[in-house]
Amino acid sequence: MIIDAHAHLWLKQDTEVEGLKIKTLENGKSLFMGETRQMLPPFMLDGRNTAEIFLSNMDYAQVSAAVITQEYIDGLQNDYLAEVQALYPSRFLCCGMADTRLPDYFGQAKALIDKGFKALKIPAQRLVTNQGRVSLVSPEMMNLFALMQEKSVILSIDLADGDLQVGEMKEIIAEYPRLKIAIGHFGMVTRDGWEEQIKLAHNENVTIESGGITWLFNDEFYPFTGAVKAIREAADMVGIEKLMWGSDYPRTIVAVTYRMSYDFVLKSPLLTDEEKSLFLGINAMNFYGFKDPVELPYIKNMSE
């Protein structure tokens, strides 16, 4: 059983980050902050990164379920993700996202919780406005975390490189010990100070997911030996039960196939079979509360 703890869906990108445009083009490309980038595989001609295309990839790769997170570079996808959650409740857990760079984001977030979202995403590495960096421990933000703890809503959060926001996270964790927190991008593992983010998982309700780890080790490329060594190091720091696999689909499958985004872990001798089972599925099932994940058969390729 495999569960993806970090993936993305959108119908189109049409937004702005730090004053720079991000917009869907054609053949999988997007205008991205001043340049054209291959955002999706080129066969996704219309730029629509839909649940149905992802489900086809998931079925082929035998991935039972996925957590759909969000990022400001894709624009807010709350309306679409509410539809996805209603259509495929056993396959997806979708995160809502308020724009915490804007005034009264508490009201936005409360409306998303009232709408039924069981998790909220904060791309904290992008919390920069013309007035400076948005504090994670501002009164409004802390009120939001208090509400999330009260309503048992999970916080999915990506942090800035290194330990820049680790001190703030420690304050949040101390103040709201029942708030379940998933820290993304494996602590930005290829950046200095990544271990400080991992160590936050010493706290009972904090876990780490590896969304984007193949992107972070892209220079090394498959079979991503450095990534597996980092997983091994993090497991030795906080325990394998505090770590979850995430793909960062679909951006990462421009470089590798969806199955390749996890099978480098399966093939590595650095982890035991039990550790692989925990990292690739069991930990995410327990943390996010997936019930009876679907069992998917292996389908042979024509090349086999």
mmCIF file of C-alpha atoms in Angstrom:
data_model
loop_
_atom_site.group_PDB
_atom_site.id
_atom_site.type_symbol
_atom_site.label_atom_id
_atom_site.label_comp_id
_atom_site.label_asym_id
_atom_site.label_seq_id
_atom_site.Cartn_x
_atom_site.Cartn_y
_atom_site.Cartn_z
ATOM 1 C CA MET A 1 0.000 0.000 0.000
ATOM 2 C CA ILE A 2 1.410 3.351 -1.101
ATOM 3 C CA ILE A 3 0.045 6.808 -0.200
ATOM 4 C CA ASP A 4 1.341 10.057 -1.665
ATOM 5 C CA ALA A 5 1.494 12.750 1.036
ATOM 6 C CA HIS A 6 2.211 15.705 -1.286
ATOM 7 C CA ALA A 7 0.670 16.238 -4.726
ATOM 8 C CA HIS A 8 -1.034 19.070 -6.639
ATOM 9 C CA LEU A 9 -4.065 19.497 -8.886
ATOM 10 C CA TRP A 10 -5.316 22.507 -10.816
ATOM 11 C CA LEU A 11 -7.488 23.393 -13.777
ATOM 12 C CA LYS A 12 -5.274 26.290 -14.834
ATOM 13 C CA GLN A 13 -2.598 28.540 -13.419
ATOM 14 C CA ASP A 14 -3.362 32.251 -13.512
ATOM 15 C CA THR A 15 -1.836 34.081 -10.570
ATOM 16 C CA GLU A 16 0.948 36.354 -9.363
ATOM 17 C CA VAL A 17 3.695 35.784 -6.781
ATOM 18 C CA GLU A 18 6.042 38.530 -5.595
ATOM 19 C CA GLY A 19 4.763 40.740 -8.422
ATOM 20 C CA LEU A 20 5.546 38.175 -11.148
ATOM 21 C CA LYS A 21 2.983 36.390 -13.327
ATOM 22 C CA ILE A 22 2.387 32.643 -13.469
ATOM 23 C CA LYS A 23 0.061 31.517 -16.242
ATOM 24 C CA THR A 24 -0.786 28.317 -18.110
ATOM 25 C CA LEU A 25 0.437 28.258 -21.724
ATOM 26 C CA GLU A 26 0.226 25.166 -23.964
ATOM 27 C CA ASN A 27 1.841 21.728 -24.255
ATOM 28 C CA GLY A 28 2.539 21.587 -20.527
ATOM 29 C CA LYS A 29 4.388 24.897 -20.390
ATOM 30 C CA SER A 30 3.681 27.846 -18.114
ATOM 31 C CA LEU A 31 4.838 31.415 -17.892
ATOM 32 C CA PHE A 32 6.632 31.273 -14.556
ATOM 33 C CA MET A 33 7.891 34.457 -12.929
ATOM 34 C CA GLY A 34 9.508 35.918 -16.060
ATOM 35 C CA GLU A 35 10.391 32.786 -18.043
ATOM 36 C CA THR A 36 8.737 29.862 -19.788
ATOM 37 C CA ARG A 37 9.035 26.619 -17.814
ATOM 38 C CA GLN A 38 7.912 23.054 -18.492
ATOM 39 C CA MET A 39 5.376 22.816 -15.669
ATOM 40 C CA LEU A 40 3.729 19.582 -16.850
ATOM 41 C CA PRO A 41 4.664 16.720 -19.182
ATOM 42 C CA PRO A 42 4.289 17.949 -22.781
ATOM 43 C CA PHE A 43 1.454 15.525 -23.560
ATOM 44 C CA MET A 44 -0.802 17.426 -21.139
ATOM 45 C CA LEU A 45 -1.615 19.777 -23.991
ATOM 46 C CA ASP A 46 -4.182 22.069 -22.383
ATOM 47 C CA GLY A 47 -2.362 22.558 -19.074
ATOM 48 C CA ARG A 48 -5.235 20.996 -17.104
ATOM 49 C CA ASN A 49 -3.759 18.997 -14.225
ATOM 50 C CA THR A 50 -6.929 17.125 -13.339
ATOM 51 C CA ALA A 51 -7.870 14.517 -10.768
ATOM 52 C CA GLU A 52 -8.756 12.044 -13.509
ATOM 53 C CA ILE A 53 -5.297 12.241 -15.123
ATOM 54 C CA PHE A 54 -3.700 11.846 -11.704
ATOM 55 C CA LEU A 55 -5.913 8.869 -10.854
ATOM 56 C CA SER A 56 -4.761 7.168 -14.042
ATOM 57 C CA ASN A 57 -1.143 7.712 -12.952
ATOM 58 C CA MET A 58 -1.954 6.538 -9.434
ATOM 59 C CA ASP A 59 -3.638 3.361 -10.644
ATOM 60 C CA TYR A 60 -0.729 2.544 -12.952
ATOM 61 C CA ALA A 61 1.836 3.171 -10.181
ATOM 62 C CA GLN A 62 -0.307 1.357 -7.564
ATOM 63 C CA VAL A 63 -0.691 4.441 -5.361
ATOM 64 C CA SER A 64 -3.816 3.954 -3.258
ATOM 65 C CA ALA A 65 -4.467 7.541 -2.148
ATOM 66 C CA ALA A 66 -2.960 11.018 -2.177
ATOM 67 C CA VAL A 67 -2.962 14.228 -0.178
ATOM 68 C CA ILE A 68 -3.614 17.174 -2.489
ATOM 69 C CA THR A 69 -1.777 20.183 -1.161
ATOM 70 C CA GLN A 70 -1.620 23.697 -2.641
ATOM 71 C CA GLU A 71 0.942 26.377 -3.477
ATOM 72 C CA TYR A 72 0.589 30.077 -4.258
ATOM 73 C CA ILE A 73 2.399 29.568 -7.582
ATOM 74 C CA ASP A 74 -0.625 27.577 -8.791
ATOM 75 C CA GLY A 75 -3.248 30.029 -7.560
ATOM 76 C CA LEU A 76 -5.988 29.124 -5.097
ATOM 77 C CA GLN A 77 -7.720 25.919 -6.226
ATOM 78 C CA ASN A 78 -10.251 25.600 -3.397
ATOM 79 C CA ASP A 79 -13.411 25.375 -5.534
ATOM 80 C CA TYR A 80 -11.956 22.668 -7.751
ATOM 81 C CA LEU A 81 -10.500 20.699 -4.836
ATOM 82 C CA ALA A 82 -13.834 20.756 -2.996
ATOM 83 C CA GLU A 83 -15.330 19.082 -6.081
ATOM 84 C CA VAL A 84 -12.484 16.553 -6.207
ATOM 85 C CA GLN A 85 -12.920 15.698 -2.523
ATOM 86 C CA ALA A 86 -16.643 15.101 -3.041
ATOM 87 C CA LEU A 87 -16.110 12.954 -6.138
ATOM 88 C CA TYR A 88 -13.237 10.797 -4.867
ATOM 89 C CA PRO A 89 -13.336 10.763 -1.046
ATOM 90 C CA SER A 90 -11.499 7.445 -0.719
ATOM 91 C CA ARG A 91 -8.627 8.441 -3.020
ATOM 92 C CA PHE A 92 -7.908 12.044 -2.044
ATOM 93 C CA LEU A 93 -7.602 14.254 1.013
ATOM 94 C CA CYS A 94 -7.578 17.823 -0.279
ATOM 95 C CA CYS A 95 -6.106 20.803 1.555
ATOM 96 C CA GLY A 96 -7.829 24.149 1.411
ATOM 97 C CA MET A 97 -5.689 27.288 1.230
ATOM 98 C CA ALA A 98 -6.371 30.858 2.339
ATOM 99 C CA ASP A 99 -4.148 33.632 1.050
ATOM 100 C CA THR A 100 -2.287 34.474 4.235
ATOM 101 C CA ARG A 101 -0.505 37.319 2.433
ATOM 102 C CA LEU A 102 -3.756 39.299 2.426
ATOM 103 C CA PRO A 103 -5.726 40.982 5.221
ATOM 104 C CA ASP A 104 -8.455 38.944 6.957
ATOM 105 C CA TYR A 105 -7.117 35.578 5.873
ATOM 106 C CA PHE A 106 -8.619 34.209 9.103
ATOM 107 C CA GLY A 107 -12.073 34.727 7.617
ATOM 108 C CA GLN A 108 -11.037 32.943 4.429
ATOM 109 C CA ALA A 109 -9.622 30.017 6.385
ATOM 110 C CA LYS A 110 -12.681 29.726 8.640
ATOM 111 C CA ALA A 111 -14.925 29.596 5.562
ATOM 112 C CA LEU A 112 -12.819 26.752 4.137
ATOM 113 C CA ILE A 113 -13.080 24.811 7.399
ATOM 114 C CA ASP A 114 -16.847 25.423 7.477
ATOM 115 C CA LYS A 115 -16.977 24.131 3.889
ATOM 116 C CA GLY A 116 -15.542 20.820 5.054
ATOM 117 C CA PHE A 117 -11.808 20.913 4.366
ATOM 118 C CA LYS A 118 -10.010 18.634 6.834
ATOM 119 C CA ALA A 119 -6.585 20.198 6.204
ATOM 120 C CA LEU A 120 -5.257 23.653 5.331
ATOM 121 C CA LYS A 121 -2.039 24.497 3.503
ATOM 122 C CA ILE A 122 0.329 27.383 4.216
ATOM 123 C CA PRO A 123 3.259 27.836 1.784
ATOM 124 C CA ALA A 124 5.175 29.691 4.490
ATOM 125 C CA GLN A 125 8.306 30.066 2.365
ATOM 126 C CA ARG A 126 6.350 32.547 0.229
ATOM 127 C CA LEU A 127 4.947 34.701 3.017
ATOM 128 C CA VAL A 128 6.581 37.887 1.781
ATOM 129 C CA THR A 129 4.647 41.110 1.129
ATOM 130 C CA ASN A 130 5.591 44.717 0.375
ATOM 131 C CA GLN A 131 5.504 45.244 4.139
ATOM 132 C CA GLY A 132 7.957 42.395 4.793
ATOM 133 C CA ARG A 133 7.707 38.766 5.866
ATOM 134 C CA VAL A 134 4.429 37.597 7.395
ATOM 135 C CA SER A 135 5.031 36.205 10.873
ATOM 136 C CA LEU A 136 3.770 32.711 11.628
ATOM 137 C CA VAL A 137 3.169 33.768 15.224
ATOM 138 C CA SER A 138 1.192 36.957 14.599
ATOM 139 C CA PRO A 139 -2.062 37.216 16.594
ATOM 140 C CA GLU A 140 -4.226 36.453 13.546
ATOM 141 C CA MET A 141 -2.103 33.444 12.581
ATOM 142 C CA MET A 142 -2.163 32.072 16.122
ATOM 143 C CA ASN A 143 -5.940 32.498 16.221
ATOM 144 C CA LEU A 144 -6.105 30.437 13.051
ATOM 145 C CA PHE A 145 -4.006 27.664 14.570
ATOM 146 C CA ALA A 146 -6.201 27.693 17.664
ATOM 147 C CA LEU A 147 -9.284 27.229 15.476
ATOM 148 C CA MET A 148 -7.597 24.427 13.527
ATOM 149 C CA GLN A 149 -6.691 22.631 16.746
ATOM 150 C CA GLU A 150 -10.255 23.012 18.032
ATOM 151 C CA LYS A 151 -11.729 21.657 14.784
ATOM 152 C CA SER A 152 -9.083 18.906 14.329
ATOM 153 C CA VAL A 153 -7.930 20.397 11.014
ATOM 154 C CA ILE A 154 -4.452 19.349 9.884
ATOM 155 C CA LEU A 155 -1.817 21.977 9.041
ATOM 156 C CA SER A 156 0.252 21.234 5.933
ATOM 157 C CA ILE A 157 3.135 23.710 5.775
ATOM 158 C CA ASP A 158 6.248 24.294 3.677
ATOM 159 C CA LEU A 159 8.970 26.317 5.391
ATOM 160 C CA ALA A 160 11.678 28.646 4.132
ATOM 161 C CA ASP A 161 15.169 27.194 3.724
ATOM 162 C CA GLY A 162 17.067 26.169 6.832
ATOM 163 C CA ASP A 163 15.971 27.304 10.288
ATOM 164 C CA LEU A 164 14.538 30.723 9.339
ATOM 165 C CA GLN A 165 11.034 29.794 10.526
ATOM 166 C CA VAL A 166 11.910 26.957 12.904
ATOM 167 C CA GLY A 167 11.780 29.212 15.991
ATOM 168 C CA GLU A 168 8.263 30.317 15.067
ATOM 169 C CA MET A 169 7.224 26.709 14.509
ATOM 170 C CA LYS A 170 8.491 25.789 17.971
ATOM 171 C CA GLU A 171 6.252 28.494 19.448
ATOM 172 C CA ILE A 172 3.244 27.183 17.498
ATOM 173 C CA ILE A 173 3.886 23.588 18.516
ATOM 174 C CA ALA A 174 4.260 24.552 22.188
ATOM 175 C CA GLU A 175 1.083 26.639 22.150
ATOM 176 C CA TYR A 176 -1.047 24.119 20.223
ATOM 177 C CA PRO A 177 0.223 20.612 21.064
ATOM 178 C CA ARG A 178 -2.861 18.902 19.585
ATOM 179 C CA LEU A 179 -2.527 20.620 16.192
ATOM 180 C CA LYS A 180 -1.388 17.975 13.699
ATOM 181 C CA ILE A 181 1.361 19.390 11.477
ATOM 182 C CA ALA A 182 2.939 17.999 8.306
ATOM 183 C CA ILE A 183 6.126 19.786 7.243
ATOM 184 C CA GLY A 184 6.784 19.568 3.510
ATOM 185 C CA HIS A 185 9.711 19.271 1.120
ATOM 186 C CA PHE A 186 11.608 17.124 3.637
ATOM 187 C CA GLY A 187 12.807 20.261 5.397
ATOM 188 C CA MET A 188 14.326 21.577 2.124
ATOM 189 C CA VAL A 189 16.837 18.797 2.536
ATOM 190 C CA THR A 190 19.562 20.037 0.168
ATOM 191 C CA ARG A 191 19.789 23.429 1.905
ATOM 192 C CA ASP A 192 21.958 24.245 4.906
ATOM 193 C CA GLY A 193 20.160 23.771 8.201
ATOM 194 C CA TRP A 194 17.556 21.294 6.920
ATOM 195 C CA GLU A 195 18.076 19.096 9.978
ATOM 196 C CA GLU A 196 16.472 21.754 12.210
ATOM 197 C CA GLN A 197 13.179 21.344 10.358
ATOM 198 C CA ILE A 198 13.382 17.551 10.651
ATOM 199 C CA LYS A 199 13.978 17.777 14.420
ATOM 200 C CA LEU A 200 10.571 19.437 14.825
ATOM 201 C CA ALA A 201 9.177 15.915 14.371
ATOM 202 C CA HIS A 202 10.438 15.047 17.852
ATOM 203 C CA ASN A 203 7.128 16.609 18.881
ATOM 204 C CA GLU A 204 4.254 14.137 19.054
ATOM 205 C CA ASN A 205 1.916 15.659 16.466
ATOM 206 C CA VAL A 206 4.526 16.762 13.910
ATOM 207 C CA THR A 207 5.542 14.688 10.910
ATOM 208 C CA ILE A 208 7.704 15.264 7.823
ATOM 209 C CA GLU A 209 6.772 14.549 4.190
ATOM 210 C CA SER A 210 9.161 14.261 1.285
ATOM 211 C CA GLY A 211 7.242 16.100 -1.442
ATOM 212 C CA GLY A 212 9.768 17.424 -3.953
ATOM 213 C CA ILE A 213 12.719 15.331 -2.793
ATOM 214 C CA THR A 214 13.445 14.180 -6.370
ATOM 215 C CA TRP A 215 13.418 17.840 -7.433
ATOM 216 C CA LEU A 216 15.818 18.760 -4.635
ATOM 217 C CA PHE A 217 18.181 15.948 -5.723
ATOM 218 C CA ASN A 218 17.572 16.506 -9.436
ATOM 219 C CA ASP A 219 21.269 17.194 -10.157
ATOM 220 C CA GLU A 220 22.051 13.718 -8.868
ATOM 221 C CA PHE A 221 19.048 12.142 -10.658
ATOM 222 C CA TYR A 222 17.755 8.578 -10.513
ATOM 223 C CA PRO A 223 18.235 6.440 -8.409
ATOM 224 C CA PHE A 224 18.605 9.443 -6.064
ATOM 225 C CA THR A 225 21.075 7.786 -3.719
ATOM 226 C CA GLY A 226 21.591 11.055 -1.847
ATOM 227 C CA ALA A 227 17.861 11.314 -1.236
ATOM 228 C CA VAL A 228 17.738 7.842 0.294
ATOM 229 C CA LYS A 229 20.740 8.679 2.472
ATOM 230 C CA ALA A 230 18.876 11.774 3.671
ATOM 231 C CA ILE A 231 15.801 9.662 4.477
ATOM 232 C CA ARG A 232 18.057 7.289 6.405
ATOM 233 C CA GLU A 233 19.617 10.211 8.299
ATOM 234 C CA ALA A 234 16.240 11.718 9.139
ATOM 235 C CA ALA A 235 14.931 8.338 10.289
ATOM 236 C CA ASP A 236 17.902 8.021 12.616
ATOM 237 C CA MET A 237 17.139 11.508 13.983
ATOM 238 C CA VAL A 238 13.395 11.270 14.625
ATOM 239 C CA GLY A 239 12.303 7.718 13.746
ATOM 240 C CA ILE A 240 10.996 6.348 10.452
ATOM 241 C CA GLU A 241 7.440 6.486 11.825
ATOM 242 C CA LYS A 242 7.615 10.319 11.614
ATOM 243 C CA LEU A 243 8.421 10.381 7.857
ATOM 244 C CA MET A 244 6.084 10.122 4.847
ATOM 245 C CA TRP A 245 6.683 9.842 1.110
ATOM 246 C CA GLY A 246 5.401 12.603 -1.168
ATOM 247 C CA SER A 247 5.912 13.025 -4.902
ATOM 248 C CA ASP A 248 5.191 16.733 -5.575
ATOM 249 C CA TYR A 249 3.238 15.508 -8.625
ATOM 250 C CA PRO A 250 2.908 16.736 -11.375
ATOM 251 C CA ARG A 251 5.970 18.978 -11.628
ATOM 252 C CA THR A 252 8.382 16.178 -10.743
ATOM 253 C CA ILE A 253 7.088 13.826 -13.457
ATOM 254 C CA VAL A 254 8.489 16.137 -16.110
ATOM 255 C CA ALA A 255 11.848 14.622 -15.116
ATOM 256 C CA VAL A 256 10.893 11.094 -13.973
ATOM 257 C CA THR A 257 7.799 8.898 -14.200
ATOM 258 C CA TYR A 258 5.380 8.825 -11.307
ATOM 259 C CA ARG A 259 6.432 5.291 -10.347
ATOM 260 C CA MET A 260 10.110 6.346 -10.406
ATOM 261 C CA SER A 261 9.308 9.047 -7.843
ATOM 262 C CA TYR A 262 9.043 6.315 -5.201
ATOM 263 C CA ASP A 263 10.614 3.109 -6.549
ATOM 264 C CA PHE A 264 14.122 4.422 -5.876
ATOM 265 C CA VAL A 265 13.138 3.964 -2.221
ATOM 266 C CA LEU A 266 11.836 0.434 -2.811
ATOM 267 C CA LYS A 267 15.068 -0.596 -4.528
ATOM 268 C CA SER A 268 17.443 0.886 -1.953
ATOM 269 C CA PRO A 269 19.331 -1.379 0.493
ATOM 270 C CA LEU A 270 19.586 1.470 3.015
ATOM 271 C CA LEU A 271 16.082 0.887 4.406
ATOM 272 C CA THR A 272 14.483 -2.310 5.669
ATOM 273 C CA ASP A 273 11.242 -3.649 4.174
ATOM 274 C CA GLU A 274 9.389 -2.560 7.302
ATOM 275 C CA GLU A 275 10.839 0.960 7.063
ATOM 276 C CA LYS A 276 9.851 1.170 3.407
ATOM 277 C CA SER A 277 6.274 0.139 4.222
ATOM 278 C CA LEU A 278 6.017 2.782 6.935
ATOM 279 C CA PHE A 279 7.571 5.554 4.837
ATOM 280 C CA LEU A 280 5.663 4.824 1.627
ATOM 281 C CA GLY A 281 2.188 4.343 3.035
ATOM 282 C CA ILE A 282 1.439 3.268 6.591
ATOM 283 C CA ASN A 283 2.601 6.513 8.234
ATOM 284 C CA ALA A 284 0.482 8.671 5.914
ATOM 285 C CA MET A 285 -2.534 6.385 6.348
ATOM 286 C CA ASN A 286 -2.312 6.783 10.125
ATOM 287 C CA PHE A 287 -1.506 10.513 10.146
ATOM 288 C CA TYR A 288 -4.203 11.599 7.666
ATOM 289 C CA GLY A 289 -6.769 8.981 8.640
ATOM 290 C CA PHE A 290 -7.249 7.212 5.323
ATOM 291 C CA LYS A 291 -9.713 4.331 5.758
ATOM 292 C CA ASP A 292 -9.468 1.095 3.759
ATOM 293 C CA PRO A 293 -7.154 2.303 0.962
ATOM 294 C CA VAL A 294 -7.885 0.679 -2.383
ATOM 295 C CA GLU A 295 -5.717 -2.267 -3.418
ATOM 296 C CA LEU A 296 -4.377 -1.911 -6.958
ATOM 297 C CA PRO A 297 -3.005 -4.728 -9.128
ATOM 298 C CA TYR A 298 0.316 -4.562 -10.937
ATOM 299 C CA ILE A 299 -0.176 -4.139 -14.705
ATOM 300 C CA LYS A 300 2.701 -5.315 -16.865
ATOM 301 C CA ASN A 301 4.155 -2.935 -19.423
ATOM 302 C CA MET A 302 4.236 -3.908 -23.094
ATOM 303 C CA SER A 303 8.036 -3.709 -22.857
ATOM 304 C CA GLU A 304 8.166 -6.457 -20.223
#
